[in-house]
Coordinates of C-alpha atoms and ligand atoms in Angstrom, one line a residue:
X1 CA 11.7 -66.2 19.9
X2 CA 10.1 -64.9 16.7
X3 CA 6.5 -66.0 16.6
X4 CA 5.3 -66.8 13.0
X5 CA 1.8 -65.6 12.2
X6 CA 0.0 -67.8 9.6
X7 CA -3.1 -66.4 8.1
X8 CA -5.6 -69.2 7.4
X9 CA -8.8 -67.2 7.8
X10 CA -9.9 -67.8 4.2
X11 CA -8.4 -71.2 3.5
X12 CA -5.8 -73.6 4.7
X13 CA -2.3 -72.8 3.5
X14 CA -0.7 -76.2 2.7
X15 CA 2.9 -75.1 3.0
X16 CA 2.4 -73.3 6.3
X17 CA 0.4 -76.3 7.5
X18 CA 3.4 -78.6 6.8
X19 CA 5.7 -76.2 8.6
X20 CA 3.3 -76.1 11.6
X21 CA 3.2 -79.9 11.7
X22 CA 7.0 -80.1 11.6
X23 CA 7.3 -77.5 14.4
X24 CA 5.0 -79.7 16.6
X25 CA 6.8 -82.9 15.6
X26 CA 10.1 -81.4 16.7
X27 CA 8.8 -80.3 20.1
X28 CA 7.7 -76.7 19.4
X29 CA 4.4 -75.0 20.1
X30 CA 1.7 -73.8 17.7
X31 CA -1.5 -72.0 18.6
X32 CA -4.5 -72.9 16.5
X33 CA -8.2 -72.3 16.2
X34 CA -10.8 -74.8 17.3
X35 CA -14.6 -74.4 17.3
X36 CA -14.5 -73.7 21.1
X37 CA -11.5 -71.4 21.8
X38 CA -7.9 -71.1 20.5
X39 CA -5.6 -73.9 21.7
X40 CA -1.9 -73.9 22.4
X41 CA -0.7 -77.1 20.8
X42 CA 2.4 -79.3 21.4
X43 CA 3.1 -83.0 20.8
X44 CA 1.0 -84.8 23.5
X45 CA 3.4 -87.8 23.6
X46 CA 6.5 -85.7 24.2
X47 CA 6.9 -84.7 27.9
X48 CA 9.2 -81.8 27.0
X49 CA 6.6 -80.3 24.7
X50 CA 4.0 -80.5 27.6
X51 CA 6.5 -78.8 29.9
X52 CA 6.9 -76.0 27.3
X53 CA 3.1 -75.5 27.2
X54 CA 3.0 -75.0 31.0
X55 CA 5.9 -72.6 30.8
X56 CA 4.5 -70.5 28.0
X57 CA 1.2 -70.1 29.7
X58 CA 2.5 -69.8 33.2
X59 CA 0.1 -72.7 34.0
X60 CA 0.5 -74.8 37.2
X61 CA 1.8 -78.2 36.1
X62 CA -0.9 -80.1 38.0
X63 CA -3.5 -78.7 35.7
X64 CA -3.7 -81.4 33.0
X65 CA -3.9 -80.9 29.2
X66 CA -6.5 -82.1 26.7
X67 CA -5.2 -84.5 24.0
X68 CA -6.7 -83.7 20.6
X69 CA -7.1 -86.4 18.0
X70 CA -8.3 -86.3 14.4
X71 CA -9.9 -89.8 14.0
X72 CA -11.4 -92.4 16.3
X73 CA -8.7 -95.0 15.4
X74 CA -6.1 -92.8 17.2
X75 CA -7.9 -93.3 20.6
X76 CA -6.7 -96.8 21.4
X77 CA -3.0 -95.8 21.6
X78 CA -3.6 -93.3 24.4
X79 CA -6.2 -95.0 26.5
X80 CA -6.1 -98.4 28.3
X81 CA -9.8 -99.1 28.0
X82 CA -12.6 -97.7 25.8
X83 CA -16.0 -98.0 27.5
X84 CA -19.1 -98.4 25.3
X85 CA -20.3 -95.0 26.6
X86 CA -17.2 -93.4 25.0
X87 CA -18.0 -95.0 21.6
X88 CA -21.6 -93.9 21.9
X89 CA -20.6 -90.3 22.8
X90 CA -18.0 -90.2 20.1
X91 CA -20.6 -91.3 17.6
X92 CA -23.0 -88.6 18.7
X93 CA -20.7 -85.6 19.3
X94 CA -17.2 -86.1 17.7
X95 CA -15.8 -84.2 16.0
X96 CA -17.1 -81.6 18.3
X97 CA -16.9 -79.7 21.6
X98 CA -16.9 -82.7 24.0
X99 CA -13.9 -83.9 26.0
X100 CA -13.9 -87.4 27.6
X101 CA -11.8 -88.4 30.6
X102 CA -10.6 -92.0 30.1
X103 CA -8.0 -94.3 31.7
X104 CA -4.6 -93.4 30.2
X105 CA -2.2 -95.8 28.5
X106 CA 1.6 -95.7 29.3
X107 CA 2.2 -93.9 25.9
X108 CA 0.9 -90.7 27.4
X109 CA 3.5 -89.0 29.6
X110 CA 2.5 -88.0 33.1
X111 CA 3.5 -84.4 32.2
X112 CA 0.6 -84.2 29.8
X113 CA -1.9 -85.5 32.3
X114 CA -0.7 -83.5 35.3
X115 CA 0.4 -86.7 37.0
X116 CA -3.1 -88.3 36.7
X117 CA -3.7 -91.9 35.6
X118 CA -6.5 -90.6 33.4
X119 CA -6.3 -88.7 30.1
X120 CA -8.7 -86.0 28.6
X121 CA -9.4 -86.6 24.9
X122 CA -11.2 -84.6 22.3
X123 CA -11.7 -84.6 18.6
X124 CA -12.3 -81.0 17.5
X125 CA -14.4 -80.2 14.4
X126 CA -12.5 -77.1 13.1
X127 CA -10.9 -78.0 9.8
X128 CA -7.7 -76.2 10.6
X129 CA -7.4 -78.0 13.9
X130 CA -8.0 -81.4 12.2
X131 CA -5.5 -80.8 9.5
X132 CA -2.9 -79.6 12.0
X133 CA -3.4 -82.8 14.1
X134 CA -2.9 -84.9 11.0
X135 CA 0.2 -83.1 10.0
X136 CA 1.7 -83.3 13.5
X137 CA 1.6 -87.0 14.1
X138 CA -1.9 -87.4 15.4
X139 CA -1.8 -86.3 19.1
X140 CA -1.8 -82.6 20.1
X141 CA -1.9 -81.6 23.8
X142 CA -3.6 -78.3 23.9
X143 CA -5.0 -76.1 26.7
X144 CA -6.5 -72.8 25.9
X145 CA -3.9 -70.4 24.3
X146 CA -4.1 -67.7 27.0
X147 CA -1.7 -66.7 29.8
X148 CA -2.9 -68.7 32.8
X149 CA -5.8 -67.0 34.6
X150 CA -6.8 -64.7 31.7
X151 CA -10.0 -65.0 29.7
X152 CA -9.7 -67.7 27.0
X153 CA -8.8 -66.5 23.5
X154 CA -11.5 -66.4 20.9
X155 CA -9.5 -64.6 18.2
X156 CA -5.9 -65.0 17.0
X157 CA -5.2 -61.4 18.3
X158 CA -6.0 -62.5 21.8
X159 CA -3.3 -65.3 21.5
X160 CA -0.9 -62.8 20.1
X161 CA -1.5 -60.3 23.0
X162 CA -0.7 -63.1 25.5
X163 CA 1.9 -65.3 23.9
X164 CA 3.8 -63.4 21.2
X165 CA 7.5 -64.2 21.5
X166 CA 6.8 -67.2 23.7
X167 CA 5.6 -69.7 21.1
X168 CA 6.7 -70.7 17.6
X169 CA 3.6 -70.0 15.5
X170 CA 0.0 -68.7 15.7
X171 CA -2.4 -69.9 13.1
X172 CA -5.2 -67.3 12.5
X173 CA -8.5 -69.1 11.6
X174 CA -10.7 -66.1 12.3
X175 CA -13.1 -65.7 15.3
X176 CA -14.2 -69.0 16.8
X177 CA -17.8 -70.2 16.7
X178 CA -18.7 -71.3 20.2
X179 CA -16.4 -69.2 22.4
X180 CA -16.3 -71.2 25.6
X181 CA -14.3 -74.4 26.2
X182 CA -15.5 -78.0 25.6
X183 CA -17.9 -79.9 27.9
X184 CA -15.8 -82.3 29.9
X185 CA -17.3 -85.7 30.9
X186 CA -15.6 -88.2 33.2
X187 CA -16.2 -91.8 32.0
X188 CA -14.0 -93.4 34.5
X189 CA -16.7 -93.5 37.2
X190 CA -19.7 -95.8 37.4
X191 CA -22.0 -93.0 36.5
X192 CA -20.6 -90.5 33.9
X193 CA -20.0 -87.1 35.5
X194 CA -19.8 -83.6 33.9
X195 CA -16.6 -81.9 35.2
X196 CA -17.1 -78.7 33.1
X197 CA -20.3 -77.6 31.4
X198 CA -20.1 -76.5 27.8
X199 CA -22.0 -76.4 24.5
X200 CA -22.9 -80.1 24.8
X201 CA -25.5 -79.9 27.6
X202 CA -26.2 -82.5 30.3
X203 CA -29.5 -83.2 28.6
X204 CA -27.8 -83.9 25.3
X205 CA -25.4 -86.3 27.1
X206 CA -28.2 -88.1 28.9
X207 CA -30.0 -88.7 25.6
X208 CA -27.0 -90.8 24.5
X209 CA -25.8 -92.5 27.7
X210 CA -28.6 -92.3 30.2
X211 CA -27.8 -91.3 33.7
X212 CA -25.2 -88.4 33.9
X213 CA -24.3 -86.5 37.1
X214 CA -23.0 -82.9 37.4
X215 CA -19.8 -82.6 39.6
X216 CA -21.3 -81.1 42.8
X217 CA -18.1 -79.0 43.2
X218 CA -19.1 -77.0 40.1
X219 CA -22.1 -75.3 41.6
X220 CA -20.4 -74.3 44.9
X221 CA -18.8 -71.0 45.6
X222 CA -17.5 -72.6 48.8
X223 CA -13.8 -73.2 48.1
X224 CA -13.7 -76.3 50.4
X225 CA -16.0 -78.0 47.9
X226 CA -13.4 -78.9 45.2
X227 CA -14.4 -79.6 41.7
X228 CA -12.9 -82.9 40.4
X229 CA -11.3 -81.4 37.3
X230 CA -8.0 -80.2 38.7
X231 CA -8.0 -77.0 36.6
X232 CA -11.4 -75.9 37.9
X233 CA -9.9 -75.0 41.3
X234 CA -7.8 -72.2 39.9
X235 CA -9.1 -68.7 39.4
X236 CA -9.9 -68.5 35.7
X237 CA -11.0 -66.2 32.9
X238 CA -10.5 -63.2 35.2
X239 CA -10.4 -59.6 33.8
X240 CA -8.1 -57.1 35.5
X241 CA -11.0 -55.1 37.0
X242 CA -13.3 -56.6 39.6
X243 CA -16.3 -58.2 37.9
X244 CA -19.7 -58.3 39.6
X245 CA -22.8 -60.1 38.3
X246 CA -26.2 -58.5 38.9
X247 CA -29.0 -61.1 38.9
X248 CA -32.7 -60.9 39.2
X249 CA -35.8 -59.5 37.4
X250 CA -34.8 -57.7 34.1
X251 CA -35.9 -54.2 34.9
X252 CA -34.5 -54.4 38.5
X253 CA -31.1 -55.6 37.1
X254 CA -30.9 -52.7 34.6
X255 CA -31.8 -50.1 37.2
X256 CA -29.2 -51.4 39.7
X257 CA -26.4 -51.6 37.1
X258 CA -27.3 -48.1 35.9
X259 CA -27.1 -46.9 39.5
X260 CA -23.8 -48.7 40.2
X261 CA -22.2 -47.4 37.0
X262 CA -23.3 -43.8 37.9
X263 CA -21.7 -44.2 41.4
X264 CA -18.5 -45.5 39.8
X265 CA -18.4 -42.4 37.6
X266 CA -19.1 -40.1 40.6
X267 CA -16.1 -41.7 42.4
X268 CA -13.8 -41.0 39.5
X269 CA -14.0 -44.5 38.1
X270 CA -15.3 -46.0 34.9
X271 CA -17.7 -49.0 34.8
X272 CA -17.8 -51.5 32.0
X273 CA -21.2 -53.0 31.5
X274 CA -22.0 -56.3 29.9
X275 CA -25.5 -56.2 28.5
X276 CA -27.5 -57.7 25.7
X277 CA -28.8 -56.5 22.3
X278 CA -32.2 -56.2 24.0
X279 CA -31.2 -53.6 26.5
X280 CA -27.7 -52.2 25.8
X281 CA -29.0 -48.9 24.5
X282 CA -30.9 -48.2 27.7
X283 CA -27.8 -47.6 29.8
X284 CA -26.6 -44.0 30.1
X285 CA -23.4 -44.5 32.2
X286 CA -20.2 -46.4 31.7
X287 CA -18.9 -48.2 28.7
X288 CA -21.6 -50.7 27.5
X289 CA -20.9 -53.8 25.4
X290 CA -23.6 -56.2 24.2
X291 CA -22.7 -59.9 24.5
X292 CA -25.4 -60.7 21.9
X293 CA -29.0 -61.4 21.8
X294 CA -30.9 -63.6 24.4
X295 CA -32.8 -65.1 21.5
X296 CA -29.6 -66.6 20.0
X297 CA -27.5 -67.8 23.0
X298 CA -24.5 -68.7 21.0
X299 CA -23.9 -65.1 20.2
X300 CA -23.4 -64.6 24.0
X301 CA -21.0 -67.5 24.5
X302 CA -19.0 -66.5 21.4
X303 CA -18.6 -62.8 22.6
X304 CA -18.2 -63.0 26.3
X305 CA -14.4 -63.6 26.7
X306 CA -13.6 -61.0 24.1
X307 CA -15.6 -58.4 26.0
X308 CA -13.6 -59.2 29.2
X309 CA -10.4 -58.7 27.3
X310 CA -11.6 -55.4 25.7
X311 CA -12.4 -54.1 29.2
X312 CA -8.9 -54.9 30.2
X313 CA -7.6 -52.8 27.3
X314 CA -9.9 -50.0 28.2
X315 CA -8.8 -50.0 31.8
X316 CA -12.2 -49.8 33.3
X317 CA -12.2 -49.7 37.1
X318 CA -15.1 -52.1 37.6
X319 CA -17.3 -54.4 35.4
X320 CA -21.0 -55.1 36.0
X321 CA -22.6 -57.9 34.0
X322 CA -26.2 -59.0 33.6
X323 CA -26.7 -62.7 34.3
X324 CA -27.2 -65.0 31.3
X325 CA -29.4 -67.9 32.6
X326 CA -30.4 -68.8 29.0
X327 CA -32.2 -72.1 28.4
X328 CA -29.5 -74.2 26.5
X329 CA -26.1 -72.6 27.1
X330 CA -26.9 -70.8 30.4
X331 CA -25.2 -73.4 32.7
X332 CA -22.0 -73.2 30.7
X333 CA -22.0 -69.4 30.2
X334 CA -22.8 -68.7 33.9
X335 CA -20.1 -71.2 35.0
X336 CA -17.4 -69.1 33.1
X337 CA -18.9 -65.8 34.2
X338 CA -19.1 -66.8 37.9
X339 CA -15.5 -68.0 37.8
X340 CA -14.4 -64.8 36.1
X341 CA -16.3 -62.8 38.8
X342 CA -14.8 -64.9 41.6
X343 CA -18.5 -65.6 42.5
X344 CA -19.3 -61.9 43.3
X345 CA -23.1 -61.7 42.7
X346 CA -25.6 -59.0 43.6
X347 CA -29.1 -60.4 43.8
X348 CA -31.8 -57.7 43.1
Ligands
AMP1 P1 -8.1 -76.0 29.2 O1 -7.4 -76.8 28.2 O2 -7.4 -74.7 29.6 O3 -9.5 -75.8 28.9 O4 -8.0 -76.9 30.5 C1 -8.2 -78.3 30.4 C2 -9.2 -78.7 31.5 O5 -9.4 -80.1 31.4 C3 -8.8 -78.4 32.9 O6 -9.8 -77.8 33.6 C4 -8.4 -79.7 33.4 O7 -8.4 -79.8 34.8 C5 -9.3 -80.7 32.7 N1 -8.7 -82.0 32.5 C6 -7.7 -82.4 31.7 N2 -7.3 -83.6 31.9 C7 -8.1 -84.1 32.9 C8 -8.2 -85.3 33.6 N3 -7.4 -86.4 33.3 N4 -9.1 -85.5 34.6 C9 -9.9 -84.4 34.9 N5 -9.8 -83.2 34.3 C10 -9.0 -83.0 33.3
MG2 MG1 -7.9 -72.7 29.9

């Protein structure tokens, strides 16, 4: 299959957008930018399109997709009940990086929901995403546009590297703003529960709906403690080399990573180091990449997955990362980093 590349980095191309919409309406797949990561879109109401999404990604079919809508009026067709909490959260955070789990209506094929009787819904804020949803009939099922298991794509090139020849079109909207996937909140329980942390923090959610719990499975590195979001049980975001997080007091972390990178070199290997603007220049071994500055956390979330992919391309033998327990986004960033590392952490 020839994959069309549509450049919309500067502005939306109306003709290509109509073409993208017609591809999705006729059952094809289009990758597109959102404010979180790039998504791989297909018609959410077409079971065959959902099957194609799983096949293109190599994704297990029990890992449900998120349905993307462009206006609140579209919600009632795909859910069987809209709790007040959903309206309050939509009012506060939509369009934006929040996904809500709601009871599904019979209009949503079970292929899209991985066989569940609930459906994940989000209204993205990226103008290209919103326009594509409108041109496609209003309901786009989209997981992240990466090969299953690899770091999520934060640039069109990442999508191209994974899916060229496997999908109909890639819309390039430039690098994304947030860089990690949406917060997922389950509203089908008595007390809303966060199934995946993201840019919208638990405190921001509590300010709108009161009590909110964090899925206990999220914090555990014990595999018997299953997170409730089916996808969270799979290894995710993993770079090819083994990734190890070094956590503790700043100077001790730097010293240990420096020592580990030197050891890797002595053994004929090459370490990739994930540091910050504050200390990247202090390392003298390995290949060092700064994820951004601790004083502007979003630079870290925006950069992280791209660095993991770059280290794949550079064929490093091992990756050491500083921990990023930053105040607002730390929970979400560390959730992705710990999963990418398979929970390998050295405490210093
Ligand atoms: P991705 O689109 O790659 O970010 O993956 C979507 C995430 O949403 C996965 O972790 C899914 O398990 C989760 N998800 C989607 N639908 C549901 C649902 N109905 N209930 C719980 N989690 C869901
Ligand atoms: Mg994903």
